[in-house]
mmCIF file of C-alpha atoms and ligand atoms in Angstrom:
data_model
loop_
_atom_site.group_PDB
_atom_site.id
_atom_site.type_symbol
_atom_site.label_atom_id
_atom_site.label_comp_id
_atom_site.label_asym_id
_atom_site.label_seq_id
_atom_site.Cartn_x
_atom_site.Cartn_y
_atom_site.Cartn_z
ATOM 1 C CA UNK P 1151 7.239 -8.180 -28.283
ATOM 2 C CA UNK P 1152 8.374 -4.596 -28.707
ATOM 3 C CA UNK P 1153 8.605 -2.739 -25.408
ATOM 4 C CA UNK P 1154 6.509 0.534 -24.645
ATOM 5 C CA UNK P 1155 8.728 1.537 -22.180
ATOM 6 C CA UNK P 1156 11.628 3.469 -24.146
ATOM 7 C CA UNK P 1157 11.820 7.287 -23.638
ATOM 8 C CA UNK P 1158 11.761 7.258 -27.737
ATOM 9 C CA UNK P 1159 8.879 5.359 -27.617
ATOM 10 C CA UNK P 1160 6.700 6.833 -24.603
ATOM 11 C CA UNK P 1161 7.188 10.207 -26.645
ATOM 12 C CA UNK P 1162 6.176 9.012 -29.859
ATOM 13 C CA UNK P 1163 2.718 7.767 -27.907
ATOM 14 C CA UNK P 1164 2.314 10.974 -26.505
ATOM 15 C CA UNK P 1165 2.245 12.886 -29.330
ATOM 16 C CA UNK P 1166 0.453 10.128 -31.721
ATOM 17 C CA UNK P 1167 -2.608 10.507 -29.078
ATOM 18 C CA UNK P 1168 -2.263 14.045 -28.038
ATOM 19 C CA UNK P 1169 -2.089 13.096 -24.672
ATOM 20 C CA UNK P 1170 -0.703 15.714 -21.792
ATOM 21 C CA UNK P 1171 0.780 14.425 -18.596
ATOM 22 C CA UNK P 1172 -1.000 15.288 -15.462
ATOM 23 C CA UNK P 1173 0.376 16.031 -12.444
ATOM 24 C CA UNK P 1174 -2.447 15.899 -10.524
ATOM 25 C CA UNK P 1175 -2.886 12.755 -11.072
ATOM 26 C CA UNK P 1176 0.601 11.894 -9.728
ATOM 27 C CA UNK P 1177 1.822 10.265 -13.783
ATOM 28 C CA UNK P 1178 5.376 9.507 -13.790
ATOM 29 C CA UNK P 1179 5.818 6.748 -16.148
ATOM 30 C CA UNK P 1180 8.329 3.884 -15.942
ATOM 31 C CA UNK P 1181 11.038 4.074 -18.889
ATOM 32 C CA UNK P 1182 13.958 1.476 -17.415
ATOM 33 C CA UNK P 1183 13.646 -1.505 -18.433
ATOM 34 C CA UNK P 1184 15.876 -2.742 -15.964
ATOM 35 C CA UNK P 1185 13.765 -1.641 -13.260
ATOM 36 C CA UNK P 1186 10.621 -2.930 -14.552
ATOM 37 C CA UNK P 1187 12.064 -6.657 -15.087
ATOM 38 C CA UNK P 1188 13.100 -5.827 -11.514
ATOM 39 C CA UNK P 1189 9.607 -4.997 -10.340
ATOM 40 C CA UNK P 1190 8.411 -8.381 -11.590
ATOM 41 C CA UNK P 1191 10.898 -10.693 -10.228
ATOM 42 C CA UNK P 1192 10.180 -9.399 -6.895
ATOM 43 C CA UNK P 1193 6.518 -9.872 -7.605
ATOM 44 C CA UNK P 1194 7.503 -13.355 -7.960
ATOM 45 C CA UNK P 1195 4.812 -13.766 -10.820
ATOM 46 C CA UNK P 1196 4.359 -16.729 -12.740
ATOM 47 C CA UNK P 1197 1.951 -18.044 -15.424
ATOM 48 C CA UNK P 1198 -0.777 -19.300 -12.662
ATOM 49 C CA UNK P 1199 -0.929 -15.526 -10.984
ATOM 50 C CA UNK P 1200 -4.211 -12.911 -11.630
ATOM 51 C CA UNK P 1201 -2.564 -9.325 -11.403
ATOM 52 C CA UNK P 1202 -4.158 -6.506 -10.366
ATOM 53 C CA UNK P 1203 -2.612 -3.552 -11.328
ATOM 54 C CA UNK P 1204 -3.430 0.021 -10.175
ATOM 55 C CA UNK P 1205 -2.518 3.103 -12.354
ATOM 56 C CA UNK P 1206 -1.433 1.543 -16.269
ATOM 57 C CA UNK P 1207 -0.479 4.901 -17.564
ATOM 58 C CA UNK P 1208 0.975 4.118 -21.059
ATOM 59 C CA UNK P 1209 0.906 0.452 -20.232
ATOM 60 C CA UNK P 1210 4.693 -0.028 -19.861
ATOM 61 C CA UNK P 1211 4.868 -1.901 -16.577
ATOM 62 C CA UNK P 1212 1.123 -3.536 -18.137
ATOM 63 C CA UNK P 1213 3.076 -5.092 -20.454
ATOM 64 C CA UNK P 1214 5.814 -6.685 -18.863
ATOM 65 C CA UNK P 1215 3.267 -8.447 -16.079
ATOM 66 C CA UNK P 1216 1.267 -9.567 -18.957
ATOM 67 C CA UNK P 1217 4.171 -11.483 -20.499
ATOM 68 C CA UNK P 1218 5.087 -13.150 -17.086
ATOM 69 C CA UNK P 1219 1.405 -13.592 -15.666
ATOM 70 C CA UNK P 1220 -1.962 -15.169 -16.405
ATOM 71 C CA UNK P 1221 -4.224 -12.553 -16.407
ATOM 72 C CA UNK P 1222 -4.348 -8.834 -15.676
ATOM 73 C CA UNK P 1223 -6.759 -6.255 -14.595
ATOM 74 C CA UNK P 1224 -5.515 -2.629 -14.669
ATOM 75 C CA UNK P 1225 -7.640 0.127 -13.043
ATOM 76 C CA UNK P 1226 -6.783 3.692 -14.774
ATOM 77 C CA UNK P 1227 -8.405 6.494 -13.168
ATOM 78 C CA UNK P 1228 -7.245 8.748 -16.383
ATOM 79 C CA UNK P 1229 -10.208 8.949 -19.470
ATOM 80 C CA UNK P 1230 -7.768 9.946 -21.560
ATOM 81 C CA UNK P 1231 -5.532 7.291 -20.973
ATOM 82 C CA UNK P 1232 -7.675 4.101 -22.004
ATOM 83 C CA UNK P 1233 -7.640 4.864 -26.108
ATOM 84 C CA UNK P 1234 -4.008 4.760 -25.590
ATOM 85 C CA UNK P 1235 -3.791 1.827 -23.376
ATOM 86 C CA UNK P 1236 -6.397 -0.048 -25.847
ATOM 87 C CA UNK P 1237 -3.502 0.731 -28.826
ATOM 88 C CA UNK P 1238 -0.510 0.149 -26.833
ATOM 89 C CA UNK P 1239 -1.551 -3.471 -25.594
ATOM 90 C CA UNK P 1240 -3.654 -4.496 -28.173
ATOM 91 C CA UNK P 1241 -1.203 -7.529 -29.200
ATOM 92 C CA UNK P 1242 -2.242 -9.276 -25.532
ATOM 93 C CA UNK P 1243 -5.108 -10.828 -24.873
ATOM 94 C CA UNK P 1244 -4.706 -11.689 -21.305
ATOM 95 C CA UNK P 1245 -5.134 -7.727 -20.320
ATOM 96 C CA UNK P 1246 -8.590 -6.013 -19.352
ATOM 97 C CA UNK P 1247 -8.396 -2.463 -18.455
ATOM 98 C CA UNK P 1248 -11.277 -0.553 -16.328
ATOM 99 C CA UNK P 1249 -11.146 2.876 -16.066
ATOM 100 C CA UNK P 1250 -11.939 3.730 -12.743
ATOM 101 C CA UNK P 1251 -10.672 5.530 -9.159
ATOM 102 C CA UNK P 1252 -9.408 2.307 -7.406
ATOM 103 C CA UNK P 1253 -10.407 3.978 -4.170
ATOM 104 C CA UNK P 1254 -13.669 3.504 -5.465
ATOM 105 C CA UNK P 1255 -13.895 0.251 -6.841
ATOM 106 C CA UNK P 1256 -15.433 -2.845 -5.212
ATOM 107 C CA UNK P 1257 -12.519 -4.750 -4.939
ATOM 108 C CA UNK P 1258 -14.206 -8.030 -3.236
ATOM 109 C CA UNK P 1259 -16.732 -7.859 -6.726
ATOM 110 C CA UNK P 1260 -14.216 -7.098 -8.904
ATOM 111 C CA UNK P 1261 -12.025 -10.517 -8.000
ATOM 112 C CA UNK P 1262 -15.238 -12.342 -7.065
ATOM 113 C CA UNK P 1263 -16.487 -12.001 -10.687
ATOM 114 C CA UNK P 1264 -12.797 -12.135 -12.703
ATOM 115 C CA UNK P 1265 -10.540 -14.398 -10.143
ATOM 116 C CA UNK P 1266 -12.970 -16.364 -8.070
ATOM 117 C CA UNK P 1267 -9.991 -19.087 -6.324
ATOM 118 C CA UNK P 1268 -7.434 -17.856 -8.074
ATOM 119 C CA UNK P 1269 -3.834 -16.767 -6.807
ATOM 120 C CA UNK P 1270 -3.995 -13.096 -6.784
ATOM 121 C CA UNK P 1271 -1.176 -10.420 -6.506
ATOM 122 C CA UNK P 1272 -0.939 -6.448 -6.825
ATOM 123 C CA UNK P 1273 1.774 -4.569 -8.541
ATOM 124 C CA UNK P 1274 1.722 -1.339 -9.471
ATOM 125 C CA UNK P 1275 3.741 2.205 -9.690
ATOM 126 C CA UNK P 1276 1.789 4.063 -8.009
ATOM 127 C CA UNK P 1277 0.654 7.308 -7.654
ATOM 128 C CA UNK P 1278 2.598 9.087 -5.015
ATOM 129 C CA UNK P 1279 -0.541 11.348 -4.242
ATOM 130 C CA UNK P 1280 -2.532 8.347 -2.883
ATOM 131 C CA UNK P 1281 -0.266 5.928 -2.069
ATOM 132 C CA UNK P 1282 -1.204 5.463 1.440
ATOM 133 C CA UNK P 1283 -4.880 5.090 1.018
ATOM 134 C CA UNK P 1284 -4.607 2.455 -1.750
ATOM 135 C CA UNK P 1285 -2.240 0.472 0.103
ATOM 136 C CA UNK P 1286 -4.911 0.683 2.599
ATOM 137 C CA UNK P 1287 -7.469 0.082 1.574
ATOM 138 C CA UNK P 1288 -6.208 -3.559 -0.078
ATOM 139 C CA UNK P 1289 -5.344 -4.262 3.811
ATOM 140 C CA UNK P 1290 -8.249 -3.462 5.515
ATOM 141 C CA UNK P 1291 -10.923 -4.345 3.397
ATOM 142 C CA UNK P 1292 -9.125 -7.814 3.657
ATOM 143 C CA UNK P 1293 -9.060 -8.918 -0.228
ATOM 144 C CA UNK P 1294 -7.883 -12.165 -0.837
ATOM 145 C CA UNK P 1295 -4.257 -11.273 -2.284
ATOM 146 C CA UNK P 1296 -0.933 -12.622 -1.623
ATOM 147 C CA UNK P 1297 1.221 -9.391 -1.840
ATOM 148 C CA UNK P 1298 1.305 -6.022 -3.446
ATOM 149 C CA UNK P 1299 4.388 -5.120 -4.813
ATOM 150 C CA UNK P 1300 4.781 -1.503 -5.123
ATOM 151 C CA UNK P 1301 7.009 1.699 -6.507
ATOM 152 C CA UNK P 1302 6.175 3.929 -3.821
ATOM 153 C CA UNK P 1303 8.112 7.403 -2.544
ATOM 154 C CA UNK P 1304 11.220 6.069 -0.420
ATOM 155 C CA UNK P 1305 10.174 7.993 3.187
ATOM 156 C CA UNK P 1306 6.763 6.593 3.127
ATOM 157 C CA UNK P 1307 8.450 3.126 1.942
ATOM 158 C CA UNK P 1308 10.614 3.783 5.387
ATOM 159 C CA UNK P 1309 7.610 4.333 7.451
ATOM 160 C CA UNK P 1310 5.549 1.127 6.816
ATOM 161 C CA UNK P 1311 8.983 -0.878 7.229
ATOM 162 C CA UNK P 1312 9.777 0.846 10.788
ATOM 163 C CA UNK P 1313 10.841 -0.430 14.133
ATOM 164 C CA UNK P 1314 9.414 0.666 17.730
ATOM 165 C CA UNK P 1315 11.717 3.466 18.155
ATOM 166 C CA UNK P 1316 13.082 4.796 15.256
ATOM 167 C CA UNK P 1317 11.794 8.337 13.959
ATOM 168 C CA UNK P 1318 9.725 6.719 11.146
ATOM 169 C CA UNK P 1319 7.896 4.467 13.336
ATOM 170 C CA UNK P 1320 4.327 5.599 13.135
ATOM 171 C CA UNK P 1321 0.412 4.461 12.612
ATOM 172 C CA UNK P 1322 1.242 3.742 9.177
ATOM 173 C CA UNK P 1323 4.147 1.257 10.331
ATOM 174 C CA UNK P 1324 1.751 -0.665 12.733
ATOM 175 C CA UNK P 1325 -1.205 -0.904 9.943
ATOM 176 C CA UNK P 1326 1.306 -2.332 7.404
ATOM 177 C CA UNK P 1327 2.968 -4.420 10.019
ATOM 178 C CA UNK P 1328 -0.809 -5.891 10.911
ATOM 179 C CA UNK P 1329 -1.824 -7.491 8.242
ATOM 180 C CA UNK P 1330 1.460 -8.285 6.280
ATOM 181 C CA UNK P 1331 5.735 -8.148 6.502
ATOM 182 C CA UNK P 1332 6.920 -5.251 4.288
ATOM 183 C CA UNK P 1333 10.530 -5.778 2.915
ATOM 184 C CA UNK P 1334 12.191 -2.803 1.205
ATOM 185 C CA UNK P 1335 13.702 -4.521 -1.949
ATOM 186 C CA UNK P 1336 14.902 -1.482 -4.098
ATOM 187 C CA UNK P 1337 15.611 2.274 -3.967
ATOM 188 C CA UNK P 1338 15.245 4.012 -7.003
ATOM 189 C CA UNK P 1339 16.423 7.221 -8.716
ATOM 190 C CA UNK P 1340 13.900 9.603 -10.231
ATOM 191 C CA UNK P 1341 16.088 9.078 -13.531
ATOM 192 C CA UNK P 1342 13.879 6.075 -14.537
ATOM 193 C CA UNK P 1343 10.837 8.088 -15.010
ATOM 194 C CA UNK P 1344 9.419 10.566 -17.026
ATOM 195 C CA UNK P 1345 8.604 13.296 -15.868
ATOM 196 C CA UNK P 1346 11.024 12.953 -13.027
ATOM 197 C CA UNK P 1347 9.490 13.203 -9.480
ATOM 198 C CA UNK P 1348 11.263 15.900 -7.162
ATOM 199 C CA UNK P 1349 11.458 12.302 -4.226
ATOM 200 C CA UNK P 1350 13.508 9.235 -4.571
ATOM 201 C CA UNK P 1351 11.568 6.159 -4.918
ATOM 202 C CA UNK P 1352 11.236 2.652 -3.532
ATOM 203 C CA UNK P 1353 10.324 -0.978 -4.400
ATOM 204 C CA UNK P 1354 8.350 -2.502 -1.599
ATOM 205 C CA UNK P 1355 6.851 -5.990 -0.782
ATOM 206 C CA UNK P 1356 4.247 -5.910 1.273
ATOM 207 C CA UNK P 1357 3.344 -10.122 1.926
ATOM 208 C CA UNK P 1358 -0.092 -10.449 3.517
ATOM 209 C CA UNK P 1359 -0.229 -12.338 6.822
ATOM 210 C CA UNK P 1360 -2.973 -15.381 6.421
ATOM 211 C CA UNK P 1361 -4.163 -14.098 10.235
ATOM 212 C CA UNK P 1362 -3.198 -10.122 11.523
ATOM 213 C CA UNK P 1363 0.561 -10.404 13.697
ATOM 214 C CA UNK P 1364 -1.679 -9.883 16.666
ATOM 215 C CA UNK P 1365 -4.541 -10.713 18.105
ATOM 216 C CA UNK P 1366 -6.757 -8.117 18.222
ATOM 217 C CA UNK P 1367 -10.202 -7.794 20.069
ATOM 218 C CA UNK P 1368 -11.615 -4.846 18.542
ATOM 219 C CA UNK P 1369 -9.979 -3.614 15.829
ATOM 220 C CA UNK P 1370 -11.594 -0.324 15.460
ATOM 221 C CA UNK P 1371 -10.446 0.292 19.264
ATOM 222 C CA UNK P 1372 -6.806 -0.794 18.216
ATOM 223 C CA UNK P 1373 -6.347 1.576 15.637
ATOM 224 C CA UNK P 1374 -8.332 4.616 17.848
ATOM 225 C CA UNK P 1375 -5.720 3.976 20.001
ATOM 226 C CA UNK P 1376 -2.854 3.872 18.270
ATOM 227 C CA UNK P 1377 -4.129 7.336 16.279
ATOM 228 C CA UNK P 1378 -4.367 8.904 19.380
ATOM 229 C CA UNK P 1379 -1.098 7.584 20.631
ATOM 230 C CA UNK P 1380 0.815 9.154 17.941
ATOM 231 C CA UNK P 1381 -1.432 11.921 17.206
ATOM 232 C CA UNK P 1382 1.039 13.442 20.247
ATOM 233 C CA UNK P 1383 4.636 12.263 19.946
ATOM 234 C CA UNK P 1384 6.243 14.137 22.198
ATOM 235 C CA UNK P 1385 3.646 13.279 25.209
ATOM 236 C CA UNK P 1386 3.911 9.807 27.457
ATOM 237 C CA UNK P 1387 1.642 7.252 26.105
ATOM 238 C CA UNK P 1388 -0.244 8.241 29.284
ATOM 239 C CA UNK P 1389 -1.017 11.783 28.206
ATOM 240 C CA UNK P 1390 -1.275 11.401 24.527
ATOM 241 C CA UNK P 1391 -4.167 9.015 25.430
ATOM 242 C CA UNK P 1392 -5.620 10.733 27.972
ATOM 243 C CA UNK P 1393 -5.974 14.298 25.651
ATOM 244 C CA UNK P 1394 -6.607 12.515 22.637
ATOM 245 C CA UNK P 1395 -9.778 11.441 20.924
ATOM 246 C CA UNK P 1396 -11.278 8.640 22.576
ATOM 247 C CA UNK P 1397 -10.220 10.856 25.916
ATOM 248 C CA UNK P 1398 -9.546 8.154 28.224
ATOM 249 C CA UNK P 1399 -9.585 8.553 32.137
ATOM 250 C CA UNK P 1400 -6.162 8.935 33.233
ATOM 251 C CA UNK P 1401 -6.859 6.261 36.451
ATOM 252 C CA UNK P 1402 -8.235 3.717 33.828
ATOM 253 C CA UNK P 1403 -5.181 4.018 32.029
ATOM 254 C CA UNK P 1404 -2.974 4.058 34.687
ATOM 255 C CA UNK P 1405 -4.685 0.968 35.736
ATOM 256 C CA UNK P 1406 -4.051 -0.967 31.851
ATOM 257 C CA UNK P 1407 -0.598 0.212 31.315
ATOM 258 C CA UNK P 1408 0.274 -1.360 34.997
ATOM 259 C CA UNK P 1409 -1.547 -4.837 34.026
ATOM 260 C CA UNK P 1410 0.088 -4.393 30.782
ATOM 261 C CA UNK P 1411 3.489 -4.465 31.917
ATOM 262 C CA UNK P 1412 4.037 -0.730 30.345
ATOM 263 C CA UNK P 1413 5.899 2.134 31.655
ATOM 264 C CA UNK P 1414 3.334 5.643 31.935
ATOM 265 C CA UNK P 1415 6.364 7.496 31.078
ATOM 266 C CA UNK P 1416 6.803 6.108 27.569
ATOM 267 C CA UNK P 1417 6.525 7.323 24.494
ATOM 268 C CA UNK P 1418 3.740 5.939 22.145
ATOM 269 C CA UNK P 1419 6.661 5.861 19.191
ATOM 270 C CA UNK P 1420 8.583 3.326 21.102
ATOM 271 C CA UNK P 1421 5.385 0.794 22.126
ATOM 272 C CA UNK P 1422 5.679 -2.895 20.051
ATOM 273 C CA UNK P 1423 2.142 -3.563 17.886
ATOM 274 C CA UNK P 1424 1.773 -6.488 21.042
ATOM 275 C CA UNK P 1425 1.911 -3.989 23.616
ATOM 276 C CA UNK P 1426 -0.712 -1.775 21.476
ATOM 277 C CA UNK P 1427 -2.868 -5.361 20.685
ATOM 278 C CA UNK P 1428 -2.406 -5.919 25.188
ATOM 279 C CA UNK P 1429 -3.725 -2.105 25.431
ATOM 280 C CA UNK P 1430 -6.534 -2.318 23.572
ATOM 281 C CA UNK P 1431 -7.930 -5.882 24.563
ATOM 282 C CA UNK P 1432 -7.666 -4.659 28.097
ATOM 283 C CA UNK P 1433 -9.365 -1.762 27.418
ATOM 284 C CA UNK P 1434 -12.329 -3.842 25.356
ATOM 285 C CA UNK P 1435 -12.662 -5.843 28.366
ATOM 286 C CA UNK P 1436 -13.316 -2.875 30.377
ATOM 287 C CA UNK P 1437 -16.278 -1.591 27.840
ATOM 288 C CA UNK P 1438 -17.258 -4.839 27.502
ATOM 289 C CA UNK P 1439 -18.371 -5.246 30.709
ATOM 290 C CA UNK P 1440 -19.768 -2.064 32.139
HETATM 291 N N1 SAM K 1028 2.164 2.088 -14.441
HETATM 292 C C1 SAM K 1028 2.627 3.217 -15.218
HETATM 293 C C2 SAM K 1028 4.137 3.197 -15.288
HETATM 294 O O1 SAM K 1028 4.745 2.574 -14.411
HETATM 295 O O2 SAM K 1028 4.698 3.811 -16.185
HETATM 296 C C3 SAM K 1028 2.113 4.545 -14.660
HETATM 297 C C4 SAM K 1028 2.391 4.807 -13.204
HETATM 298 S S1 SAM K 1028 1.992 6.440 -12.680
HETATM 299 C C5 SAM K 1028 3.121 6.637 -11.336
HETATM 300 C C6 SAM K 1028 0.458 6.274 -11.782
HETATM 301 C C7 SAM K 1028 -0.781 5.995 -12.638
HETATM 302 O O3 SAM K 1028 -1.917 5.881 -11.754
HETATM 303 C C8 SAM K 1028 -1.152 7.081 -13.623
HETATM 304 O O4 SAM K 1028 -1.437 6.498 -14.874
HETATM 305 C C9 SAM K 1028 -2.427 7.734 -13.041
HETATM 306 O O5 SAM K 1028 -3.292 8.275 -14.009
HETATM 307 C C10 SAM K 1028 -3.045 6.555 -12.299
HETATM 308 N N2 SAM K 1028 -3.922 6.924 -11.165
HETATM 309 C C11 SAM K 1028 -3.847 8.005 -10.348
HETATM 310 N N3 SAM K 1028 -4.791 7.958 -9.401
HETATM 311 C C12 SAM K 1028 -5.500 6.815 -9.607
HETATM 312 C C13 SAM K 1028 -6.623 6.214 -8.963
HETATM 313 N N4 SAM K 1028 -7.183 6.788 -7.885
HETATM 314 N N5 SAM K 1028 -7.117 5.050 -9.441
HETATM 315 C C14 SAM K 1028 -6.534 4.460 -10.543
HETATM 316 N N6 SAM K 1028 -5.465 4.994 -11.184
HETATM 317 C C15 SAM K 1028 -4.945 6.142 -10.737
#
């Protein structure tokens, strides 16, 4: 089938639909085809995978999945975008495209109704603007997928791949790191998009974990904590959790950190997601029975 995804051919859509870019909306379309057979060998897909896929634009990455998967859904946020979408992939009938914000969609309706036991994976190039609430919000609300594979800026890419220790290591790194093992598969110049972003891109793989890395009592605690704990880098996990939100007594805590085999003196950026997971289910003991 003719490929969408030639700078020739993206322009000659653009201007046969009257259609603007927008910025806002973070659309920087894929035009290397290289990169896009790329994106779906590391998705691994094959002919018994559903696809979600966030963020069609044109439908060049669309059309690739389509040829190498069962089924796709694409969620497009853009209006304007779903005449064009409707022309550019009309020759596949394996494709259904909702225009919607993905941050608002009911996701565990959406694959309830289209991919009730079905192998489900999420690719996408996605929208720098929101990347880290999307991401999120597949994690926590716990949808039944096997991985996302997605284009995302390089740094943030960095961050949900980082070690205890290292400057990138942050909340972001432990939520990832929770519920799945990121693996940083490709770096990619802004030369295969159009418009070019002013940030260097990356392919990442997030694989989701069938139980979290640790076990966690309360998970809402967990992450409190760990917000708190890096909400002040530069103080010892002692005083960042002390002055931070949930404003823990500093004797309490001195108390945890000694049962949890911790150093007061640390830094929150160089604490493992077990020690945070030992933290908090100490602490939930605590509430739990006062
Ligand atoms: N997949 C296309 C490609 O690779 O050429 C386009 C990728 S472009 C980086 C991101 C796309 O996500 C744009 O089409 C944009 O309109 C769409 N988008 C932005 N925010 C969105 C949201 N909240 N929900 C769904 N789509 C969104």
């Amino acid at each position: 089938m003719n490929k969408i995804s030639s700078p020739k051919k993206i322009k000659e859509i653009m201007s046969r639909h009257g259609f603007k870019i927008s910025k806002s909306l973070g659309q920087n379309f894929l035009i290397d085809r290289n990169i896009l057979e790329r994106i779906i060998k590391i998705a691994e897909i094959t002919k018994e995978d559903c696809i979600i896929e966030v963020g069609p634009g044109i439908g060049s990455l669309t059309q690739y999945i389509a040829e190498a998967a069962r089924f796709v859904v694409a969620v497009e946020i853009d209006k304007a975008l779903i005449p064009i979408l409707k022309d550019t992939l009309k020759d596949y009938s394996n494709i259904e495209i909702i225009n919607e914000d993905i941050l608002k969609i009911d996701l565990h309706k959406l694959i309830g109704e289209r991919f009730q036991n079905q192998k489900i994976k999420v690719v996408a190039n996605l929208p720098y603007y929101v990347t880290t609430p999307i991401i999120m919000k597949f994690l926590e609300e716990k949808v039944p997928i096997e991985s996302l594979t997605v284009m995302v800026q390089k740094e943030v890419a960095r961050r949900m791949q980082a070690e205890p220790g290292t400057k990138d290591y942050g909340s972001l790194s432990i939520a990832v790191q929770y519920y799945s093992e990121p693996n940083i598969l490709l770096n990619v110049p802004p030369s295969v998009f159009v418009p070019q972003p002013n940030v260097e891109s990356a392919i990442i793989k997030l694989e989701i974990l069938k139980e979290p890395k640790v076990y966690v009592q309360e998970e809402d605690l967990f992450f409190a904590l760990i917000r708190d704990a890096f909400g002040k880098r530069r103080k010892t996990i002692l005083n960042a959790l002390n002055t931070g939100n949930l404003k823990l007594d500093k004797n309490l805590l001195k108390e945890i950190l000694y049962e949890s085999n911790i150093d007061e003196n640390r830094r929150g950026e160089t604490l493992t997601i077990e020690e945070y997971a030992l933290l908090s289910n100490s602490l939930a003991k605590i509430y739990n029975n006062l």
